Coordinates of C-alpha atoms in Angstrom, one line a residue:
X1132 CA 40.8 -48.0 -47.1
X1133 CA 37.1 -48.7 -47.2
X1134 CA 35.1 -47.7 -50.2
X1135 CA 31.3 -48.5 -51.2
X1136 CA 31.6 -51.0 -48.0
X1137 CA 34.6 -52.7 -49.3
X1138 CA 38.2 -52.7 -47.7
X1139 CA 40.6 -52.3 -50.4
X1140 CA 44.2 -53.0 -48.1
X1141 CA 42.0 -56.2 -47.2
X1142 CA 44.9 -59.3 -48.5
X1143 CA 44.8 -63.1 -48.4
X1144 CA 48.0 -62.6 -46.2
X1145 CA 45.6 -61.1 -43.3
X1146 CA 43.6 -64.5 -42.9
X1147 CA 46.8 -66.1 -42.0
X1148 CA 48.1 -63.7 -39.4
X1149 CA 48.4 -64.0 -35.9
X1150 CA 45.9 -66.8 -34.6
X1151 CA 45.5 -68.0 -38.6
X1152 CA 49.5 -68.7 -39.0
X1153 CA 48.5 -72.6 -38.1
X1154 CA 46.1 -72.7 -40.8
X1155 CA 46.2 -74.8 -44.0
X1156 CA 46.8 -71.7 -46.2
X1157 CA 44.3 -71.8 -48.9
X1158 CA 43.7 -67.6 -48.7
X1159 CA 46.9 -66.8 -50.2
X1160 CA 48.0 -67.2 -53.8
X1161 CA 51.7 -68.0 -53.1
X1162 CA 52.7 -71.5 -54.7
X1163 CA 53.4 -74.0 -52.3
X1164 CA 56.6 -75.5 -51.1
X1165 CA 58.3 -72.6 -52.9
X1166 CA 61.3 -71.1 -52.8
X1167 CA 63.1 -74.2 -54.3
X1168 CA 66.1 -75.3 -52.8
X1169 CA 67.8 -73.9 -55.6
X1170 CA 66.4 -70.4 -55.3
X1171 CA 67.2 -70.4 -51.9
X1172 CA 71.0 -70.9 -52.7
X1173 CA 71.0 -68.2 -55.1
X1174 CA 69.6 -65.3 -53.0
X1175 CA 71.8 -67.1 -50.1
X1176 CA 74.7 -66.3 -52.3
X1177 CA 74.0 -62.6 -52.7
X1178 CA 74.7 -61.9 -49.3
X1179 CA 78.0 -62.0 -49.4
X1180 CA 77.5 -58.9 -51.0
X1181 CA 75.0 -56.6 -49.0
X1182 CA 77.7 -54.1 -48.1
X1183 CA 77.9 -52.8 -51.5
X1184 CA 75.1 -50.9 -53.1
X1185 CA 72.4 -53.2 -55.2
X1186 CA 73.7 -53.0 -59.2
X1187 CA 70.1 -54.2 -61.0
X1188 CA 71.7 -54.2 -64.0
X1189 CA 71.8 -57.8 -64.8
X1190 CA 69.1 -58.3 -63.6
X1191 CA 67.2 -55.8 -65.6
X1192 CA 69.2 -57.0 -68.7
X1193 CA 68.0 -60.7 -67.9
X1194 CA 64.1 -60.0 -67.5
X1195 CA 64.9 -57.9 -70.8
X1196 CA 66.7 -61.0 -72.8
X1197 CA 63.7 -63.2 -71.2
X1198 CA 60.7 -61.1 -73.1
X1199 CA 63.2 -60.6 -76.3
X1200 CA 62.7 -56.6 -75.3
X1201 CA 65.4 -53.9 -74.6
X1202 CA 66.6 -53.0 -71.8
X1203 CA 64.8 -49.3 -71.6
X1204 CA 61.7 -51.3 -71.8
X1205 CA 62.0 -52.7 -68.3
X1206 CA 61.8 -51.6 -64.6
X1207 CA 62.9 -53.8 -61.8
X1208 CA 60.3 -53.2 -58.8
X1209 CA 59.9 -54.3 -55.0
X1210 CA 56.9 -56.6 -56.2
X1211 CA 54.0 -55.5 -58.9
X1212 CA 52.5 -53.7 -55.8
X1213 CA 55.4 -50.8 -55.8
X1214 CA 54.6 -50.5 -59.5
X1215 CA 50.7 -49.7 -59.2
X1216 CA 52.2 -46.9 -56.3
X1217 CA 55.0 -45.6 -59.0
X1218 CA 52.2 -45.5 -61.9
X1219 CA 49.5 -43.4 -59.6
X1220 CA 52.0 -41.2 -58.8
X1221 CA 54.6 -40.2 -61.8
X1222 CA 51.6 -40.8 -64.5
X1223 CA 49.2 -37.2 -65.1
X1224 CA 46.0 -39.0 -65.9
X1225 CA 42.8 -37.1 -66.0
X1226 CA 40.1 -40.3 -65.9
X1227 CA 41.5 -43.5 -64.2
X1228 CA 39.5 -46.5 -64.9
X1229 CA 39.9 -49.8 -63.1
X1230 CA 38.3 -52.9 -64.0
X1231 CA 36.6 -54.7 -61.6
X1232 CA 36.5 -57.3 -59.6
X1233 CA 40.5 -57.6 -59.5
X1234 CA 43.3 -57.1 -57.5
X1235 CA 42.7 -53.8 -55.5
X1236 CA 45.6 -52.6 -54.8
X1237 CA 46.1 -50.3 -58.0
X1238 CA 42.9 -48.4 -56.9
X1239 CA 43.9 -48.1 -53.7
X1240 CA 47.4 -46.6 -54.7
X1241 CA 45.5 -44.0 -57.3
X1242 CA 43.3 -42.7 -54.4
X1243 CA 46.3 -42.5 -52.1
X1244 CA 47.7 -40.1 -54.7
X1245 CA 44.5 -38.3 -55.0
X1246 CA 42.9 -39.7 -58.3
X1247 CA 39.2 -40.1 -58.9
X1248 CA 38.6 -43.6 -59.7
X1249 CA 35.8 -44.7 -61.7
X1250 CA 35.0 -48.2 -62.1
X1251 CA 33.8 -50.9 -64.9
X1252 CA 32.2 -53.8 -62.9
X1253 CA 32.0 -56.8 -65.3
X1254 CA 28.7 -58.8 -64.2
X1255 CA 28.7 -62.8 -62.5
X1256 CA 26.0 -63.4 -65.0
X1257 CA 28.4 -62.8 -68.2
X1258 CA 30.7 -65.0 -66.0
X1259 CA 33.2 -61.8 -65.4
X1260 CA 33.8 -61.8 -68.7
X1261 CA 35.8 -58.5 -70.2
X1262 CA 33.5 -56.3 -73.2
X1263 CA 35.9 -53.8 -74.0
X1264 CA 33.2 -51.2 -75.0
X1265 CA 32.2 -50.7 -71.6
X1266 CA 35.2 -49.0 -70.6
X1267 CA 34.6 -45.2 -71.3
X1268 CA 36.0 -44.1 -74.4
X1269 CA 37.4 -40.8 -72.7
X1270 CA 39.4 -43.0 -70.1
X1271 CA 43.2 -42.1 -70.5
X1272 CA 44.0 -44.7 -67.8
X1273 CA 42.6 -48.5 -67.7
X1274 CA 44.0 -51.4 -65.5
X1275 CA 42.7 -54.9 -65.6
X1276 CA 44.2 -58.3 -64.5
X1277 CA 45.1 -60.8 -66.6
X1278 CA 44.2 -63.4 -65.4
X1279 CA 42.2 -61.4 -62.9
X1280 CA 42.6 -62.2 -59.3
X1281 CA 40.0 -63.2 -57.7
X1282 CA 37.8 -64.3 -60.6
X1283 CA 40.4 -67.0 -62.5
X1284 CA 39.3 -65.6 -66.1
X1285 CA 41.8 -65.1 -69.0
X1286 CA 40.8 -62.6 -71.1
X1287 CA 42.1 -63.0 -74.7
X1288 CA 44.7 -60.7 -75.6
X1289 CA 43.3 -59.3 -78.2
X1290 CA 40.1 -58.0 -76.1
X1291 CA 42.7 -56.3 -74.1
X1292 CA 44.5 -54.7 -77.4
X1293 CA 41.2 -53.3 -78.4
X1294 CA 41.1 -51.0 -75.0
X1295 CA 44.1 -49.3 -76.3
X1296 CA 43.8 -45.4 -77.9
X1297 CA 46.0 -43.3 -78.9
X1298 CA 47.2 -40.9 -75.1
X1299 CA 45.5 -43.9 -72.9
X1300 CA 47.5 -45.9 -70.7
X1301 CA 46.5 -49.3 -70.7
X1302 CA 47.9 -51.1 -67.9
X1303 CA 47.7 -55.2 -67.4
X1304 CA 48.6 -57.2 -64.2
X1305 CA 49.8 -60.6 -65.2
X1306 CA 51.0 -61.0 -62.3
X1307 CA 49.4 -65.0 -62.2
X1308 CA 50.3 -65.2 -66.2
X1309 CA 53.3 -68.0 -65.4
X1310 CA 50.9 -70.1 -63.9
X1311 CA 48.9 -70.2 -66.9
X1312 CA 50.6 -73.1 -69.6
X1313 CA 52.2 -71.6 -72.1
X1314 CA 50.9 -68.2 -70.7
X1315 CA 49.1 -67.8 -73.5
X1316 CA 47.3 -64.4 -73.7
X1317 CA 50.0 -62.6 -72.6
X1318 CA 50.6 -59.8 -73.5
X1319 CA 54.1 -59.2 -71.9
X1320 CA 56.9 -58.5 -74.7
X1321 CA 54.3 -56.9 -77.6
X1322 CA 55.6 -53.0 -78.6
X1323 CA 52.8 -52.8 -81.3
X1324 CA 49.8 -51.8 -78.2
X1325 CA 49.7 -48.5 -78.0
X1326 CA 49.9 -47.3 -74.3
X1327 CA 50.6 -50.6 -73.0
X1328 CA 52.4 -51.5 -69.6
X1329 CA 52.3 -54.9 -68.6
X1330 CA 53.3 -55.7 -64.8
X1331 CA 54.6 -59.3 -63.9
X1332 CA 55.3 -60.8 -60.1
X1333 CA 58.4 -63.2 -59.4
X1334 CA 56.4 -63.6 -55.7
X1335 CA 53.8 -66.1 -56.5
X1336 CA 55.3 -68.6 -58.9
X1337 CA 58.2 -68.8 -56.4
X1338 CA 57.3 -68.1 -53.3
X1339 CA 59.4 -64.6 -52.3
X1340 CA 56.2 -62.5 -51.6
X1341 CA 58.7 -61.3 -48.3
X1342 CA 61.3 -61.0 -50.6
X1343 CA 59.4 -58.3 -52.7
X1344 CA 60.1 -58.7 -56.8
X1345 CA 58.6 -57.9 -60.0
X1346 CA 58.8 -55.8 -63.2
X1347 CA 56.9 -53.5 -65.1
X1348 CA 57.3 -53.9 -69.0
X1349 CA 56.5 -50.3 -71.3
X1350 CA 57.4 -47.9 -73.7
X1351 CA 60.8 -46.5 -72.4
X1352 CA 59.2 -42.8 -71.7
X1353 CA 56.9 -44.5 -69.6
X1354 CA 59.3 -46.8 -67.7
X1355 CA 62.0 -43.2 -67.1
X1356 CA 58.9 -41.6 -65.6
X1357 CA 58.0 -44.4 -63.5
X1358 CA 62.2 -44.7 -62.7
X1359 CA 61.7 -41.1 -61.5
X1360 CA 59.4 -41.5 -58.9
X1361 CA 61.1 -44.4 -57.7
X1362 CA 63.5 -43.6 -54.5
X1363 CA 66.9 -45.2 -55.0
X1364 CA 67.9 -48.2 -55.0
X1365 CA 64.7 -49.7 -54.5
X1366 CA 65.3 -53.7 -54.9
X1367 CA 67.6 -55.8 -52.4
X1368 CA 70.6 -57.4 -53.9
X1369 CA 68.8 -60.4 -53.1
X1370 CA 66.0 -59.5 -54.5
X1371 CA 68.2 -58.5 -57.5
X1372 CA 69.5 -62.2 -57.3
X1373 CA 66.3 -63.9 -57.6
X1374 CA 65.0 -61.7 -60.5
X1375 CA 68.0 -62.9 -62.5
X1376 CA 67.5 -66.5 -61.3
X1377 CA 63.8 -66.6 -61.9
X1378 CA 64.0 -65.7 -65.4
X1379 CA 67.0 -68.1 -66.5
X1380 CA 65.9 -71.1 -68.7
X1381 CA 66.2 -73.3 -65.9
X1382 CA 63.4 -71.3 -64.0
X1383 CA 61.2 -70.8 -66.9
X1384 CA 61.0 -74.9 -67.5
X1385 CA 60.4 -75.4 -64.0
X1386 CA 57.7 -72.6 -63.7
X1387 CA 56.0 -73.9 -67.2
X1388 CA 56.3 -77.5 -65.6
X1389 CA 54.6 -75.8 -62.5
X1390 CA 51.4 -74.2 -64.7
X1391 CA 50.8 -77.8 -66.0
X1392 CA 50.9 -79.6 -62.3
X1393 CA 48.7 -76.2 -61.1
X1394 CA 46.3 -76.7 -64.3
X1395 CA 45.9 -80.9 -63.0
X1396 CA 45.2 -79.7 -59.4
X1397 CA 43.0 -76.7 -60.2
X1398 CA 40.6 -79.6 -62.1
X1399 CA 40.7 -81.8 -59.5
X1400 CA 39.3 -79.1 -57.2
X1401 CA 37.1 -77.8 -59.4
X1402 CA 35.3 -80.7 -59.7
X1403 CA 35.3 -81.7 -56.2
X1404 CA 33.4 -78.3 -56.0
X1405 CA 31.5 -79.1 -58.4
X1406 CA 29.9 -82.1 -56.1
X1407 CA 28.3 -79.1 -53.9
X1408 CA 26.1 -78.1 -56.6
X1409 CA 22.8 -78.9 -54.3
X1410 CA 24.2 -77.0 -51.7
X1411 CA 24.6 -74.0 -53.5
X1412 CA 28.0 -74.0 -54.5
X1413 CA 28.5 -72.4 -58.4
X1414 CA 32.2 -72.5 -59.5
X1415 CA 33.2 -69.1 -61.8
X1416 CA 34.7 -71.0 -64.9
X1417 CA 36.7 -71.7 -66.5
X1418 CA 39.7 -70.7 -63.7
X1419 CA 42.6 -70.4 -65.5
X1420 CA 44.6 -68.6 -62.4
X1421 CA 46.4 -70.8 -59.8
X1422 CA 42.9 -69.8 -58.0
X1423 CA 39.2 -70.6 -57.9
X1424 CA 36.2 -68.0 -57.1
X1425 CA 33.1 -69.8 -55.8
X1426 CA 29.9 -68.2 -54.6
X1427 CA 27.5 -70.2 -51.7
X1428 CA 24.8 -69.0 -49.5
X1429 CA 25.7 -68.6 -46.2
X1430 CA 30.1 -68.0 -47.0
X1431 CA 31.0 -66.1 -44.1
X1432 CA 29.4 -68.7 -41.8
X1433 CA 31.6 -71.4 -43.7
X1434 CA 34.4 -69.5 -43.5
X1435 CA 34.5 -69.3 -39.8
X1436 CA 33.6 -72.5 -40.1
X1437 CA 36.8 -73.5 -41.9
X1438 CA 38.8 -72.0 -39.9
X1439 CA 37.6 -73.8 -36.4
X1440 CA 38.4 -77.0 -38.7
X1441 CA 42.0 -75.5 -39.2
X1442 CA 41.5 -74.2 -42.8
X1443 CA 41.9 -70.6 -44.1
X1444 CA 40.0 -69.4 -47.7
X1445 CA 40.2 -65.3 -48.7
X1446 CA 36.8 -63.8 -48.2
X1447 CA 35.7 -62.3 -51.5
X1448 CA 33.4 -59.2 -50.2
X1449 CA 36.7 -56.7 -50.1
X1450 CA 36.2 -57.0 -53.7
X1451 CA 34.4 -54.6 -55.2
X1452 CA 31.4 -56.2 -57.8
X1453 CA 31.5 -59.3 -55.3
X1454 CA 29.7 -59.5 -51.7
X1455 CA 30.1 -61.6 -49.1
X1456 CA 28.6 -64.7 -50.6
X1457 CA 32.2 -65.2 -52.7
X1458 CA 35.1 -67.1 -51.4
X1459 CA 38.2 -67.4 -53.0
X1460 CA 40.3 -70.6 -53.1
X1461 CA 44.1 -70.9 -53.6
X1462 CA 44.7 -74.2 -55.9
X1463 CA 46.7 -76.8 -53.9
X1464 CA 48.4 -80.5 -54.2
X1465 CA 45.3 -83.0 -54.3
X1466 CA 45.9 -84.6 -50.8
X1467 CA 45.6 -81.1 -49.7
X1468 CA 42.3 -80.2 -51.4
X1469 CA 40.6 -83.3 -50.7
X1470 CA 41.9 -82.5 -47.0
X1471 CA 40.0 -79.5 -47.9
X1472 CA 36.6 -80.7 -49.2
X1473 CA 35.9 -82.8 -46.5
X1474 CA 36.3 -79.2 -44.2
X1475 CA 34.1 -77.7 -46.8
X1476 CA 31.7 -80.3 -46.4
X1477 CA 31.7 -80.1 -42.3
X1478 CA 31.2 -76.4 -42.9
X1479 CA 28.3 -76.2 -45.4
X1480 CA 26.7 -78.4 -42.6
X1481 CA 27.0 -76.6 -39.6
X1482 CA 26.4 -73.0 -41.7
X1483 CA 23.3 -74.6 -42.9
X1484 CA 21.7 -76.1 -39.3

């Protein structure tokens, strides 16, 4: 789906497909060396039980117990991107507003169900910083990531609780918030925002984005219209499995120990960035996401050039407010990225001759 020039069903998955799968994967946003062995026994377990019919109730009742909310509050999804397709559809909105640049799959999903979509495009020079009064009073929809992929920023969550009005559904994607430490921010458990639906991913923390898992969090009318237009039994028992895994105590002290180690690699690669300042290189900061945004002259030809020295990076012009000057970086271990900045260095040569 193209719009204004940009390709909305454009993912960091499609840099790694086909002749890309022997690349050093630095286009997609999945944490590395995930699932843990654990995990992997746990959804192994479940399928001693496929023959039966998925029962999400535990599972429900577990990401419930995990955000201290009941259990009418939450909906079990095949990843956040079913939920973007579920709210487009059950939701009657008259002006849809999505906040770019971010994720763009909930756009997409609102013009597949024939929505208008207008658009708030927050400005490089403000450093994609959120003001909330730019998002049209009349708006009865808004969605914004938090933090926003591909841009790194976290918004405080009390910027976002001003876009809330009474008949406006505000939603926020945190789907990256467990990578943030102490995913502060978050908005994910508050019933005193007006409107709000928070959507969370169990794929990128823990690496099931084939698995397909997440959860939408809202006011219980909102999450029976949304269970509506779901068709049944839409999550695997495994799936079911590693929702109730991934939000055990266990799993949350391993994820927050995860943030931290992300948070130590993200600065190492951030400043390693920082060291191509005379070659154009500007870093959008602070990243807070398990992902850094960098703009250069000359991007695409470093990106093919990245790829002939076996690494891949997510092109940033399928983003709308960002052209192809932007590349996004997935945050790796530090042999990894300084791997990586010696590529980056090759490239910016040859792009440059």
């Amino acid at each position: 789906m193209r719009t204004d020039g940009h390709d909305l069903r454009h993912h960091g998955d499609a840099e790694v497909r086909d002749d890309g799968s022997a690349l050093v994967d630095l286009a997609v946003n999945v944490r590395s060396d995930t699932p843990p062995h654990w995990l992997r026994e746990r959804i192994a377990a479940s399928l001693t039980g496929l023959a039966a019919y998925p029962d999400g109730r535990a599972a429900r009742a577990a990401v419930a117990a995990r955000h201290g909310l009941p259990v009418e509050r939450v909906l079990l999804t095949a990843g956040a991107a079913e939920a973007f397709v579920l709210l487009a559809r059950a939701l009657k909105v008259r002006r849809p507003v999505v906040v770019h640049p971010q994720f763009t799959e909930p756009e997409a999903a609102l013009r597949d169900a024939g929505h208008s979509v207008d658009r708030v495009v927050l400005r490089a020079g403000d450093g994609f910083r959120l003001d909330p009064a730019a998002v049209p009073e009349d708006a009865d929809l808004v969605v914004i990531g938090n933090p926003t992929n591909p841009t790194s920023v976290l918004h405080p969550a009390e910027a976002l609780a001003r876009l809330a009005r009474t008949g406006r559904t505000l939603v926020v994607d945190e789907a990256f918030m467990d990578a943030v430490p102490g995913e502060r921010e978050a908005l994910a458990g508050r019933t005193d925002v007006p409107g709000l639906v928070v959507l969370r991913s169990l794929t990128k923390t823990w690496g099931l984005a084939g698995l397909r898992i997440g959860y939408v969090l809202a006011d219980p009318e909102t999450i029976a219209a949304l269970e509506r237009a779901q068709p049944l039994w839409p999550v695997s028992t495994p799936a079911l499995a590693a929702a109730e895994a991934c939000v055990s105590p266990r799993a949350l002290a391993e994820a927050a120990h995860a943030a931290h180690r992300v948070a130590t690699d993200r600065a190492h690669l951030v400043a390693g960035l920082e060291e191509f300042a005379s070659d154009g290189v500007q870093v959008t900061g602070p990243a807070e996401g398990p992902f850094v945004l960098i703009r250069l002259p000359g991007a695409a030809a470093v990106r093919r050039h990245l790829r002939d020295l076996g690494f891949a990076v997510r092109r940033g012009d399928t983003f709308p407010g960002l052209d192809e000057e932007w590349l996004r970086l997935a945050v790796r271990d530090r042999p990894t990225v300084n791997s990586f900045l010696q590529a980056l260095d090759r490239a910016t040569a040859l792009a440059h001759r």
